[in-house]
Every structure is written in C-alpha cells, then in structure tokens.
Amino acid sequence: MKALALVVACVATGALLAGCSSAGKPTNKDDSAFTYLLDRQSNWVENKVDSLPPLPQDANLLPFEVSGNTPLHFAVDSKSLTVGNDGVVRYVVVVTSPSGARNVNYEGIRCDTYEWRQYAGLNADHDGWDQTVANGFTRIENGTLNAYQAALYQDYMCANKMPTGNAQKIVDNIRFKRTAASLIH
C-alpha cells in the first residue's frame, strides 16, 4: 500500500509540476496591447454644428473665476450652453478686459480628451459670428492666467472624462458657483 501511495503521490506531483511549468512558458500574446474596456478608443465622430447660437445678451451672462491674478473677467452665456451626445459641451464665452474690450467666442470642450475648439468668434462689426477663426480640437492649456477652458473643464463642465450633467445642471453649477472642489464632502 505504501508503494502505491508513493507512486500516486509522485504522479500527482509530476502532473502538478508539469502544469506549473507550462503556465510559465512564454506565449506569442502581446500583453502590452491590452486595454481596459473604458480606455478603448471608439470611432468618435463630432456632432455637426449646423447653426450658431444668437449673440449673448448681458442678462444671460454667468461670471466664473479663472485666476485671482488676471484682470480679465470671464462669463458664459447661459442660453448658449449645450451638451452634445458626442461628449462635447458647447458654449459662448465672453472675456472682458478692465477697459471694457470684449472677446466673444463660440467654443466646445471635449470631455474625454481634455481638448477645446473654437467654432466662431464675434465679427469685426460686432453684429454676427465670424467662422473663419474656427479651429480644430487642441489640448487645453493649464497654469496660464487666462486658461479659462481649464477652469470650465475642471470646475463645471467635465468629470471623469464625461460631461458633469445636462446643460441645465452645468448652468446651475456656474450660476451658484458650485465647483467640483466645492462639491467634495
């Protein structure tokens, strides 16, 4: 009996060692090509911007803070803000200098890539949009005094690479100064 038990134990040990050695063999599978489901790049397509919003009215402007070190004032037109099913938050921004000069742009922030683009700017006659200033998506700049896209992205519009909610929720957050940092409990 002892001999039979010894043979069975040896066979079992041999099978176990054979299994372990085959598990450690290199394979042709490239583990560096592994991507998590949420990190996979889809064939993203931006929604077509067929029409531009009306020019902003002062009564609809919602001021927001960018930096205590800049003399410029920043505001978003509450009536222009939309959230597309492409993950882009579109809005009209008004940047006002201390002397009263204004830059008015229609822009979009793409939440999943931390990028922004301009669709149009106020024309030279200040009575309509100029689409010749439009550009493609570019990385949002951090750390500059006038990096208002970074402030909008981080404080109000995006979280976890997604819009923070529908347009009304984002507008309410800007209106009531509910930044992402102020919502952490």
mmCIF file with all atom_site columns, C-alpha atoms in Angstrom:
data_model
loop_
_atom_site.group_PDB
_atom_site.id
_atom_site.type_symbol
_atom_site.label_atom_id
_atom_site.label_alt_id
_atom_site.label_comp_id
_atom_site.label_asym_id
_atom_site.label_entity_id
_atom_site.label_seq_id
_atom_site.pdbx_PDB_ins_code
_atom_site.Cartn_x
_atom_site.Cartn_y
_atom_site.Cartn_z
_atom_site.occupancy
_atom_site.B_iso_or_equiv
_atom_site.pdbx_formal_charge
_atom_site.auth_seq_id
_atom_site.auth_comp_id
_atom_site.auth_asym_id
_atom_site.auth_atom_id
_atom_site.pdbx_PDB_model_num
ATOM 1   C CA . MET A 1 1   ? 0.000   0.000  0.000   1.00 0.00 ? 1   MET A CA 1
ATOM 2   C CA . LYS A 1 2   ? 2.790   2.378  0.869   1.00 0.00 ? 2   LYS A CA 1
ATOM 3   C CA . ALA A 1 3   ? 4.356   1.794  -2.518  1.00 0.00 ? 3   ALA A CA 1
ATOM 4   C CA . LEU A 1 4   ? 1.064   2.504  -4.298  1.00 0.00 ? 4   LEU A CA 1
ATOM 5   C CA . ALA A 1 5   ? 0.565   5.708  -2.285  1.00 0.00 ? 5   ALA A CA 1
ATOM 6   C CA . LEU A 1 6   ? 4.122   6.749  -3.123  1.00 0.00 ? 6   LEU A CA 1
ATOM 7   C CA . VAL A 1 7   ? 3.562   6.145  -6.851  1.00 0.00 ? 7   VAL A CA 1
ATOM 8   C CA . VAL A 1 8   ? 0.266   8.105  -6.788  1.00 0.00 ? 8   VAL A CA 1
ATOM 9   C CA . ALA A 1 9   ? 1.953   10.954 -4.925  1.00 0.00 ? 9   ALA A CA 1
ATOM 10  C CA . CYS A 1 10  ? 4.822   11.016 -7.405  1.00 0.00 ? 10  CYS A CA 1
ATOM 11  C CA . VAL A 1 11  ? 2.469   11.003 -10.391 1.00 0.00 ? 11  VAL A CA 1
ATOM 12  C CA . ALA A 1 12  ? 0.359   13.795 -8.843  1.00 0.00 ? 12  ALA A CA 1
ATOM 13  C CA . THR A 1 13  ? 3.465   15.849 -8.059  1.00 0.00 ? 13  THR A CA 1
ATOM 14  C CA . GLY A 1 14  ? 4.780   15.318 -11.580 1.00 0.00 ? 14  GLY A CA 1
ATOM 15  C CA . ALA A 1 15  ? 1.459   16.421 -13.087 1.00 0.00 ? 15  ALA A CA 1
ATOM 16  C CA . LEU A 1 16  ? 1.411   19.481 -10.847 1.00 0.00 ? 16  LEU A CA 1
ATOM 17  C CA . LEU A 1 17  ? 4.951   20.454 -11.810 1.00 0.00 ? 17  LEU A CA 1
ATOM 18  C CA . ALA A 1 18  ? 4.177   19.927 -15.494 1.00 0.00 ? 18  ALA A CA 1
ATOM 19  C CA . GLY A 1 19  ? 1.161   22.227 -15.168 1.00 0.00 ? 19  GLY A CA 1
ATOM 20  C CA . CYS A 1 20  ? 3.205   24.881 -13.438 1.00 0.00 ? 20  CYS A CA 1
ATOM 21  C CA . SER A 1 21  ? 5.983   24.771 -15.972 1.00 0.00 ? 21  SER A CA 1
ATOM 22  C CA . SER A 1 22  ? 3.617   25.146 -18.920 1.00 0.00 ? 22  SER A CA 1
ATOM 23  C CA . ALA A 1 23  ? 1.948   28.154 -17.246 1.00 0.00 ? 23  ALA A CA 1
ATOM 24  C CA . GLY A 1 24  ? 5.269   29.956 -17.107 1.00 0.00 ? 24  GLY A CA 1
ATOM 25  C CA . LYS A 1 25  ? 6.147   29.402 -20.777 1.00 0.00 ? 25  LYS A CA 1
ATOM 26  C CA . PRO A 1 26  ? 6.289   32.499 -22.926 1.00 0.00 ? 26  PRO A CA 1
ATOM 27  C CA . THR A 1 27  ? 3.454   32.946 -25.380 1.00 0.00 ? 27  THR A CA 1
ATOM 28  C CA . ASN A 1 28  ? 3.024   34.923 -28.555 1.00 0.00 ? 28  ASN A CA 1
ATOM 29  C CA . LYS A 1 29  ? 0.329   37.059 -26.924 1.00 0.00 ? 29  LYS A CA 1
ATOM 30  C CA . ASP A 1 30  ? 1.359   40.714 -26.601 1.00 0.00 ? 30  ASP A CA 1
ATOM 31  C CA . ASP A 1 31  ? 0.264   41.784 -23.098 1.00 0.00 ? 31  ASP A CA 1
ATOM 32  C CA . SER A 1 32  ? 1.205   45.405 -23.811 1.00 0.00 ? 32  SER A CA 1
ATOM 33  C CA . ALA A 1 33  ? -1.653  45.553 -26.315 1.00 0.00 ? 33  ALA A CA 1
ATOM 34  C CA . PHE A 1 34  ? -4.200  45.002 -23.517 1.00 0.00 ? 34  PHE A CA 1
ATOM 35  C CA . THR A 1 35  ? -6.631  47.874 -22.996 1.00 0.00 ? 35  THR A CA 1
ATOM 36  C CA . TYR A 1 36  ? -9.383  48.254 -20.473 1.00 0.00 ? 36  TYR A CA 1
ATOM 37  C CA . LEU A 1 37  ? -12.899 48.435 -21.835 1.00 0.00 ? 37  LEU A CA 1
ATOM 38  C CA . LEU A 1 38  ? -13.358 52.092 -20.850 1.00 0.00 ? 38  LEU A CA 1
ATOM 39  C CA . ASP A 1 39  ? -9.965  53.048 -22.316 1.00 0.00 ? 39  ASP A CA 1
ATOM 40  C CA . ARG A 1 40  ? -10.705 51.640 -25.758 1.00 0.00 ? 40  ARG A CA 1
ATOM 41  C CA . GLN A 1 41  ? -10.821 54.226 -28.480 1.00 0.00 ? 41  GLN A CA 1
ATOM 42  C CA . SER A 1 42  ? -14.047 54.191 -30.368 1.00 0.00 ? 42  SER A CA 1
ATOM 43  C CA . ASN A 1 43  ? -14.658 55.741 -33.733 1.00 0.00 ? 43  ASN A CA 1
ATOM 44  C CA . TRP A 1 44  ? -15.645 59.086 -32.225 1.00 0.00 ? 44  TRP A CA 1
ATOM 45  C CA . VAL A 1 45  ? -17.482 61.454 -34.512 1.00 0.00 ? 45  VAL A CA 1
ATOM 46  C CA . GLU A 1 46  ? -18.200 65.045 -33.564 1.00 0.00 ? 46  GLU A CA 1
ATOM 47  C CA . ASN A 1 47  ? -21.773 66.242 -33.922 1.00 0.00 ? 47  ASN A CA 1
ATOM 48  C CA . LYS A 1 48  ? -22.156 68.586 -36.853 1.00 0.00 ? 48  LYS A CA 1
ATOM 49  C CA . VAL A 1 49  ? -22.589 72.206 -35.771 1.00 0.00 ? 49  VAL A CA 1
ATOM 50  C CA . ASP A 1 50  ? -25.185 73.380 -38.285 1.00 0.00 ? 50  ASP A CA 1
ATOM 51  C CA . SER A 1 51  ? -26.200 76.605 -36.610 1.00 0.00 ? 51  SER A CA 1
ATOM 52  C CA . LEU A 1 52  ? -24.600 79.072 -34.268 1.00 0.00 ? 52  LEU A CA 1
ATOM 53  C CA . PRO A 1 53  ? -26.310 80.469 -31.172 1.00 0.00 ? 53  PRO A CA 1
ATOM 54  C CA . PRO A 1 54  ? -27.555 84.056 -31.045 1.00 0.00 ? 54  PRO A CA 1
ATOM 55  C CA . LEU A 1 55  ? -25.070 86.628 -29.800 1.00 0.00 ? 55  LEU A CA 1
ATOM 56  C CA . PRO A 1 56  ? -25.074 86.795 -25.990 1.00 0.00 ? 56  PRO A CA 1
ATOM 57  C CA . GLN A 1 57  ? -27.200 89.229 -24.017 1.00 0.00 ? 57  GLN A CA 1
ATOM 58  C CA . ASP A 1 58  ? -25.691 90.724 -20.840 1.00 0.00 ? 58  ASP A CA 1
ATOM 59  C CA . ALA A 1 59  ? -28.626 89.432 -18.745 1.00 0.00 ? 59  ALA A CA 1
ATOM 60  C CA . ASN A 1 60  ? -27.706 85.831 -19.635 1.00 0.00 ? 60  ASN A CA 1
ATOM 61  C CA . LEU A 1 61  ? -24.006 86.051 -18.751 1.00 0.00 ? 61  LEU A CA 1
ATOM 62  C CA . LEU A 1 62  ? -22.800 83.946 -15.814 1.00 0.00 ? 62  LEU A CA 1
ATOM 63  C CA . PRO A 1 63  ? -19.405 85.047 -14.453 1.00 0.00 ? 63  PRO A CA 1
ATOM 64  C CA . PHE A 1 64  ? -16.890 82.410 -13.358 1.00 0.00 ? 64  PHE A CA 1
ATOM 65  C CA . GLU A 1 65  ? -13.495 82.568 -11.666 1.00 0.00 ? 65  GLU A CA 1
ATOM 66  C CA . VAL A 1 66  ? -10.333 81.678 -13.567 1.00 0.00 ? 66  VAL A CA 1
ATOM 67  C CA . SER A 1 67  ? -7.496  83.140 -11.516 1.00 0.00 ? 67  SER A CA 1
ATOM 68  C CA . GLY A 1 68  ? -7.152  85.795 -8.872  1.00 0.00 ? 68  GLY A CA 1
ATOM 69  C CA . ASN A 1 69  ? -4.114  87.081 -10.765 1.00 0.00 ? 69  ASN A CA 1
ATOM 70  C CA . THR A 1 70  ? -5.798  88.046 -14.035 1.00 0.00 ? 70  THR A CA 1
ATOM 71  C CA . PRO A 1 71  ? -7.511  91.400 -14.552 1.00 0.00 ? 71  PRO A CA 1
ATOM 72  C CA . LEU A 1 72  ? -9.862  89.853 -17.119 1.00 0.00 ? 72  LEU A CA 1
ATOM 73  C CA . HIS A 1 73  ? -13.480 88.927 -16.363 1.00 0.00 ? 73  HIS A CA 1
ATOM 74  C CA . PHE A 1 74  ? -14.940 85.702 -17.766 1.00 0.00 ? 74  PHE A CA 1
ATOM 75  C CA . ALA A 1 75  ? -18.570 84.753 -18.321 1.00 0.00 ? 75  ALA A CA 1
ATOM 76  C CA . VAL A 1 76  ? -20.564 82.033 -20.084 1.00 0.00 ? 76  VAL A CA 1
ATOM 77  C CA . ASP A 1 77  ? -23.814 82.751 -21.904 1.00 0.00 ? 77  ASP A CA 1
ATOM 78  C CA . SER A 1 78  ? -26.345 80.553 -20.083 1.00 0.00 ? 78  SER A CA 1
ATOM 79  C CA . LYS A 1 79  ? -28.641 80.377 -23.123 1.00 0.00 ? 79  LYS A CA 1
ATOM 80  C CA . SER A 1 80  ? -25.923 79.034 -25.422 1.00 0.00 ? 80  SER A CA 1
ATOM 81  C CA . LEU A 1 81  ? -24.663 76.113 -23.333 1.00 0.00 ? 81  LEU A CA 1
ATOM 82  C CA . THR A 1 82  ? -25.440 72.651 -24.741 1.00 0.00 ? 82  THR A CA 1
ATOM 83  C CA . VAL A 1 83  ? -24.208 69.127 -24.074 1.00 0.00 ? 83  VAL A CA 1
ATOM 84  C CA . GLY A 1 84  ? -23.946 67.007 -27.199 1.00 0.00 ? 84  GLY A CA 1
ATOM 85  C CA . ASN A 1 85  ? -24.270 63.229 -27.310 1.00 0.00 ? 85  ASN A CA 1
ATOM 86  C CA . ASP A 1 86  ? -20.698 63.327 -28.652 1.00 0.00 ? 86  ASP A CA 1
ATOM 87  C CA . GLY A 1 87  ? -19.456 64.382 -25.192 1.00 0.00 ? 87  GLY A CA 1
ATOM 88  C CA . VAL A 1 88  ? -18.742 67.985 -26.222 1.00 0.00 ? 88  VAL A CA 1
ATOM 89  C CA . VAL A 1 89  ? -20.023 70.859 -24.099 1.00 0.00 ? 89  VAL A CA 1
ATOM 90  C CA . ARG A 1 90  ? -20.603 73.885 -26.348 1.00 0.00 ? 90  ARG A CA 1
ATOM 91  C CA . TYR A 1 91  ? -20.962 77.435 -25.048 1.00 0.00 ? 91  TYR A CA 1
ATOM 92  C CA . VAL A 1 92  ? -20.421 81.121 -25.755 1.00 0.00 ? 92  VAL A CA 1
ATOM 93  C CA . VAL A 1 93  ? -17.731 82.709 -23.595 1.00 0.00 ? 93  VAL A CA 1
ATOM 94  C CA . VAL A 1 94  ? -17.269 86.442 -23.075 1.00 0.00 ? 94  VAL A CA 1
ATOM 95  C CA . VAL A 1 95  ? -13.866 87.694 -21.913 1.00 0.00 ? 95  VAL A CA 1
ATOM 96  C CA . THR A 1 96  ? -13.852 91.341 -20.820 1.00 0.00 ? 96  THR A CA 1
ATOM 97  C CA . SER A 1 97  ? -10.779 93.470 -20.165 1.00 0.00 ? 97  SER A CA 1
ATOM 98  C CA . PRO A 1 98  ? -10.633 96.191 -17.463 1.00 0.00 ? 98  PRO A CA 1
ATOM 99  C CA . SER A 1 99  ? -11.093 98.820 -20.211 1.00 0.00 ? 99  SER A CA 1
ATOM 100 C CA . GLY A 1 100 ? -14.280 97.108 -21.417 1.00 0.00 ? 100 GLY A CA 1
ATOM 101 C CA . ALA A 1 101 ? -12.926 95.455 -24.569 1.00 0.00 ? 101 ALA A CA 1
ATOM 102 C CA . ARG A 1 102 ? -14.613 92.100 -25.209 1.00 0.00 ? 102 ARG A CA 1
ATOM 103 C CA . ASN A 1 103 ? -13.735 88.846 -26.903 1.00 0.00 ? 103 ASN A CA 1
ATOM 104 C CA . VAL A 1 104 ? -16.788 86.715 -27.645 1.00 0.00 ? 104 VAL A CA 1
ATOM 105 C CA . ASN A 1 105 ? -16.291 83.143 -28.863 1.00 0.00 ? 105 ASN A CA 1
ATOM 106 C CA . TYR A 1 106 ? -18.439 80.106 -29.526 1.00 0.00 ? 106 TYR A CA 1
ATOM 107 C CA . GLU A 1 107 ? -16.418 77.119 -28.314 1.00 0.00 ? 107 GLU A CA 1
ATOM 108 C CA . GLY A 1 108 ? -16.625 73.485 -27.339 1.00 0.00 ? 108 GLY A CA 1
ATOM 109 C CA . ILE A 1 109 ? -14.853 71.364 -24.745 1.00 0.00 ? 109 ILE A CA 1
ATOM 110 C CA . ARG A 1 110 ? -14.400 67.646 -25.433 1.00 0.00 ? 110 ARG A CA 1
ATOM 111 C CA . CYS A 1 111 ? -14.523 65.999 -22.032 1.00 0.00 ? 111 CYS A CA 1
ATOM 112 C CA . ASP A 1 112 ? -12.948 62.635 -22.893 1.00 0.00 ? 112 ASP A CA 1
ATOM 113 C CA . THR A 1 113 ? -9.734  64.107 -24.305 1.00 0.00 ? 113 THR A CA 1
ATOM 114 C CA . TYR A 1 114 ? -9.232  67.376 -22.355 1.00 0.00 ? 114 TYR A CA 1
ATOM 115 C CA . GLU A 1 115 ? -9.403  69.412 -25.555 1.00 0.00 ? 115 GLU A CA 1
ATOM 116 C CA . TRP A 1 116 ? -11.237 72.513 -26.767 1.00 0.00 ? 116 TRP A CA 1
ATOM 117 C CA . ARG A 1 117 ? -12.018 74.123 -30.077 1.00 0.00 ? 117 ARG A CA 1
ATOM 118 C CA . GLN A 1 118 ? -13.401 77.401 -31.371 1.00 0.00 ? 118 GLN A CA 1
ATOM 119 C CA . TYR A 1 119 ? -16.327 77.346 -33.796 1.00 0.00 ? 119 TYR A CA 1
ATOM 120 C CA . ALA A 1 120 ? -16.713 81.106 -34.278 1.00 0.00 ? 120 ALA A CA 1
ATOM 121 C CA . GLY A 1 121 ? -15.813 84.500 -32.868 1.00 0.00 ? 121 GLY A CA 1
ATOM 122 C CA . LEU A 1 122 ? -17.526 87.869 -32.863 1.00 0.00 ? 122 LEU A CA 1
ATOM 123 C CA . ASN A 1 123 ? -17.049 89.567 -36.235 1.00 0.00 ? 123 ASN A CA 1
ATOM 124 C CA . ALA A 1 124 ? -15.321 92.938 -36.706 1.00 0.00 ? 124 ALA A CA 1
ATOM 125 C CA . ASP A 1 125 ? -18.660 94.765 -36.876 1.00 0.00 ? 125 ASP A CA 1
ATOM 126 C CA . HIS A 1 126 ? -19.812 93.176 -33.589 1.00 0.00 ? 126 HIS A CA 1
ATOM 127 C CA . ASP A 1 127 ? -23.115 92.162 -35.148 1.00 0.00 ? 127 ASP A CA 1
ATOM 128 C CA . GLY A 1 128 ? -22.599 88.486 -36.015 1.00 0.00 ? 128 GLY A CA 1
ATOM 129 C CA . TRP A 1 129 ? -20.314 85.476 -35.995 1.00 0.00 ? 129 TRP A CA 1
ATOM 130 C CA . ASP A 1 130 ? -17.081 85.048 -37.924 1.00 0.00 ? 130 ASP A CA 1
ATOM 131 C CA . GLN A 1 131 ? -16.478 81.363 -38.672 1.00 0.00 ? 131 GLN A CA 1
ATOM 132 C CA . THR A 1 132 ? -13.125 81.937 -40.379 1.00 0.00 ? 132 THR A CA 1
ATOM 133 C CA . VAL A 1 133 ? -11.486 81.836 -36.920 1.00 0.00 ? 133 VAL A CA 1
ATOM 134 C CA . ALA A 1 134 ? -12.662 78.265 -36.301 1.00 0.00 ? 134 ALA A CA 1
ATOM 135 C CA . ASN A 1 135 ? -10.010 75.721 -35.387 1.00 0.00 ? 135 ASN A CA 1
ATOM 136 C CA . GLY A 1 136 ? -9.788  72.020 -34.611 1.00 0.00 ? 136 GLY A CA 1
ATOM 137 C CA . PHE A 1 137 ? -9.547  70.460 -31.175 1.00 0.00 ? 137 PHE A CA 1
ATOM 138 C CA . THR A 1 138 ? -6.349  71.300 -29.278 1.00 0.00 ? 138 THR A CA 1
ATOM 139 C CA . ARG A 1 139 ? -5.131  70.414 -25.799 1.00 0.00 ? 139 ARG A CA 1
ATOM 140 C CA . ILE A 1 140 ? -6.406  72.680 -23.017 1.00 0.00 ? 140 ILE A CA 1
ATOM 141 C CA . GLU A 1 141 ? -3.659  74.837 -21.504 1.00 0.00 ? 141 GLU A CA 1
ATOM 142 C CA . ASN A 1 142 ? -3.113  74.688 -17.752 1.00 0.00 ? 142 ASN A CA 1
ATOM 143 C CA . GLY A 1 143 ? -1.382  77.129 -15.495 1.00 0.00 ? 143 GLY A CA 1
ATOM 144 C CA . THR A 1 144 ? -1.746  80.302 -17.513 1.00 0.00 ? 144 THR A CA 1
ATOM 145 C CA . LEU A 1 145 ? -3.515  83.309 -16.057 1.00 0.00 ? 145 LEU A CA 1
ATOM 146 C CA . ASN A 1 146 ? -6.205  83.204 -18.711 1.00 0.00 ? 146 ASN A CA 1
ATOM 147 C CA . ALA A 1 147 ? -6.703  79.439 -19.016 1.00 0.00 ? 147 ALA A CA 1
ATOM 148 C CA . TYR A 1 148 ? -10.455 79.715 -18.805 1.00 0.00 ? 148 TYR A CA 1
ATOM 149 C CA . GLN A 1 149 ? -11.047 76.459 -20.708 1.00 0.00 ? 149 GLN A CA 1
ATOM 150 C CA . ALA A 1 150 ? -9.177  74.593 -17.961 1.00 0.00 ? 150 ALA A CA 1
ATOM 151 C CA . ALA A 1 151 ? -11.293 76.317 -15.306 1.00 0.00 ? 151 ALA A CA 1
ATOM 152 C CA . LEU A 1 152 ? -14.520 75.463 -17.144 1.00 0.00 ? 152 LEU A CA 1
ATOM 153 C CA . TYR A 1 153 ? -13.432 71.853 -17.706 1.00 0.00 ? 153 TYR A CA 1
ATOM 154 C CA . GLN A 1 154 ? -12.231 71.213 -14.159 1.00 0.00 ? 154 GLN A CA 1
ATOM 155 C CA . ASP A 1 155 ? -14.747 73.276 -12.184 1.00 0.00 ? 155 ASP A CA 1
ATOM 156 C CA . TYR A 1 156 ? -18.018 72.922 -14.045 1.00 0.00 ? 156 TYR A CA 1
ATOM 157 C CA . MET A 1 157 ? -18.243 71.019 -17.301 1.00 0.00 ? 157 MET A CA 1
ATOM 158 C CA . CYS A 1 158 ? -16.415 67.693 -17.078 1.00 0.00 ? 158 CYS A CA 1
ATOM 159 C CA . ALA A 1 159 ? -15.597 64.963 -14.569 1.00 0.00 ? 159 ALA A CA 1
ATOM 160 C CA . ASN A 1 160 ? -14.180 61.501 -15.197 1.00 0.00 ? 160 ASN A CA 1
ATOM 161 C CA . LYS A 1 161 ? -13.848 62.326 -18.910 1.00 0.00 ? 161 LYS A CA 1
ATOM 162 C CA . MET A 1 162 ? -17.599 62.926 -19.213 1.00 0.00 ? 162 MET A CA 1
ATOM 163 C CA . PRO A 1 163 ? -19.877 65.978 -19.037 1.00 0.00 ? 163 PRO A CA 1
ATOM 164 C CA . THR A 1 164 ? -20.977 66.587 -15.432 1.00 0.00 ? 164 THR A CA 1
ATOM 165 C CA . GLY A 1 165 ? -24.631 66.533 -16.433 1.00 0.00 ? 165 GLY A CA 1
ATOM 166 C CA . ASN A 1 166 ? -27.076 68.093 -18.799 1.00 0.00 ? 166 ASN A CA 1
ATOM 167 C CA . ALA A 1 167 ? -26.886 71.742 -19.858 1.00 0.00 ? 167 ALA A CA 1
ATOM 168 C CA . GLN A 1 168 ? -29.219 72.965 -17.101 1.00 0.00 ? 168 GLN A CA 1
ATOM 169 C CA . LYS A 1 169 ? -27.154 71.291 -14.377 1.00 0.00 ? 169 LYS A CA 1
ATOM 170 C CA . ILE A 1 170 ? -23.929 72.832 -15.692 1.00 0.00 ? 170 ILE A CA 1
ATOM 171 C CA . VAL A 1 171 ? -25.592 76.267 -15.978 1.00 0.00 ? 171 VAL A CA 1
ATOM 172 C CA . ASP A 1 172 ? -26.901 75.967 -12.405 1.00 0.00 ? 172 ASP A CA 1
ATOM 173 C CA . ASN A 1 173 ? -23.455 74.974 -11.135 1.00 0.00 ? 173 ASN A CA 1
ATOM 174 C CA . ILE A 1 174 ? -21.902 78.045 -12.778 1.00 0.00 ? 174 ILE A CA 1
ATOM 175 C CA . ARG A 1 175 ? -24.743 80.304 -11.578 1.00 0.00 ? 175 ARG A CA 1
ATOM 176 C CA . PHE A 1 176 ? -24.459 79.126 -7.952  1.00 0.00 ? 176 PHE A CA 1
ATOM 177 C CA . LYS A 1 177 ? -20.632 78.766 -8.003  1.00 0.00 ? 177 LYS A CA 1
ATOM 178 C CA . ARG A 1 178 ? -20.812 75.014 -7.318  1.00 0.00 ? 178 ARG A CA 1
ATOM 179 C CA . THR A 1 179 ? -17.338 73.995 -8.472  1.00 0.00 ? 179 THR A CA 1
ATOM 180 C CA . ALA A 1 180 ? -16.114 70.421 -8.493  1.00 0.00 ? 180 ALA A CA 1
ATOM 181 C CA . ALA A 1 181 ? -13.926 71.205 -5.463  1.00 0.00 ? 181 ALA A CA 1
ATOM 182 C CA . SER A 1 182 ? -16.841 72.690 -3.519  1.00 0.00 ? 182 SER A CA 1
ATOM 183 C CA . LEU A 1 183 ? -18.921 69.533 -4.091  1.00 0.00 ? 183 LEU A CA 1
ATOM 184 C CA . ILE A 1 184 ? -16.371 67.269 -2.339  1.00 0.00 ? 184 ILE A CA 1
ATOM 185 C CA . HIS A 1 185 ? -17.600 66.494 1.142   1.00 0.00 ? 185 HIS A CA 1
#
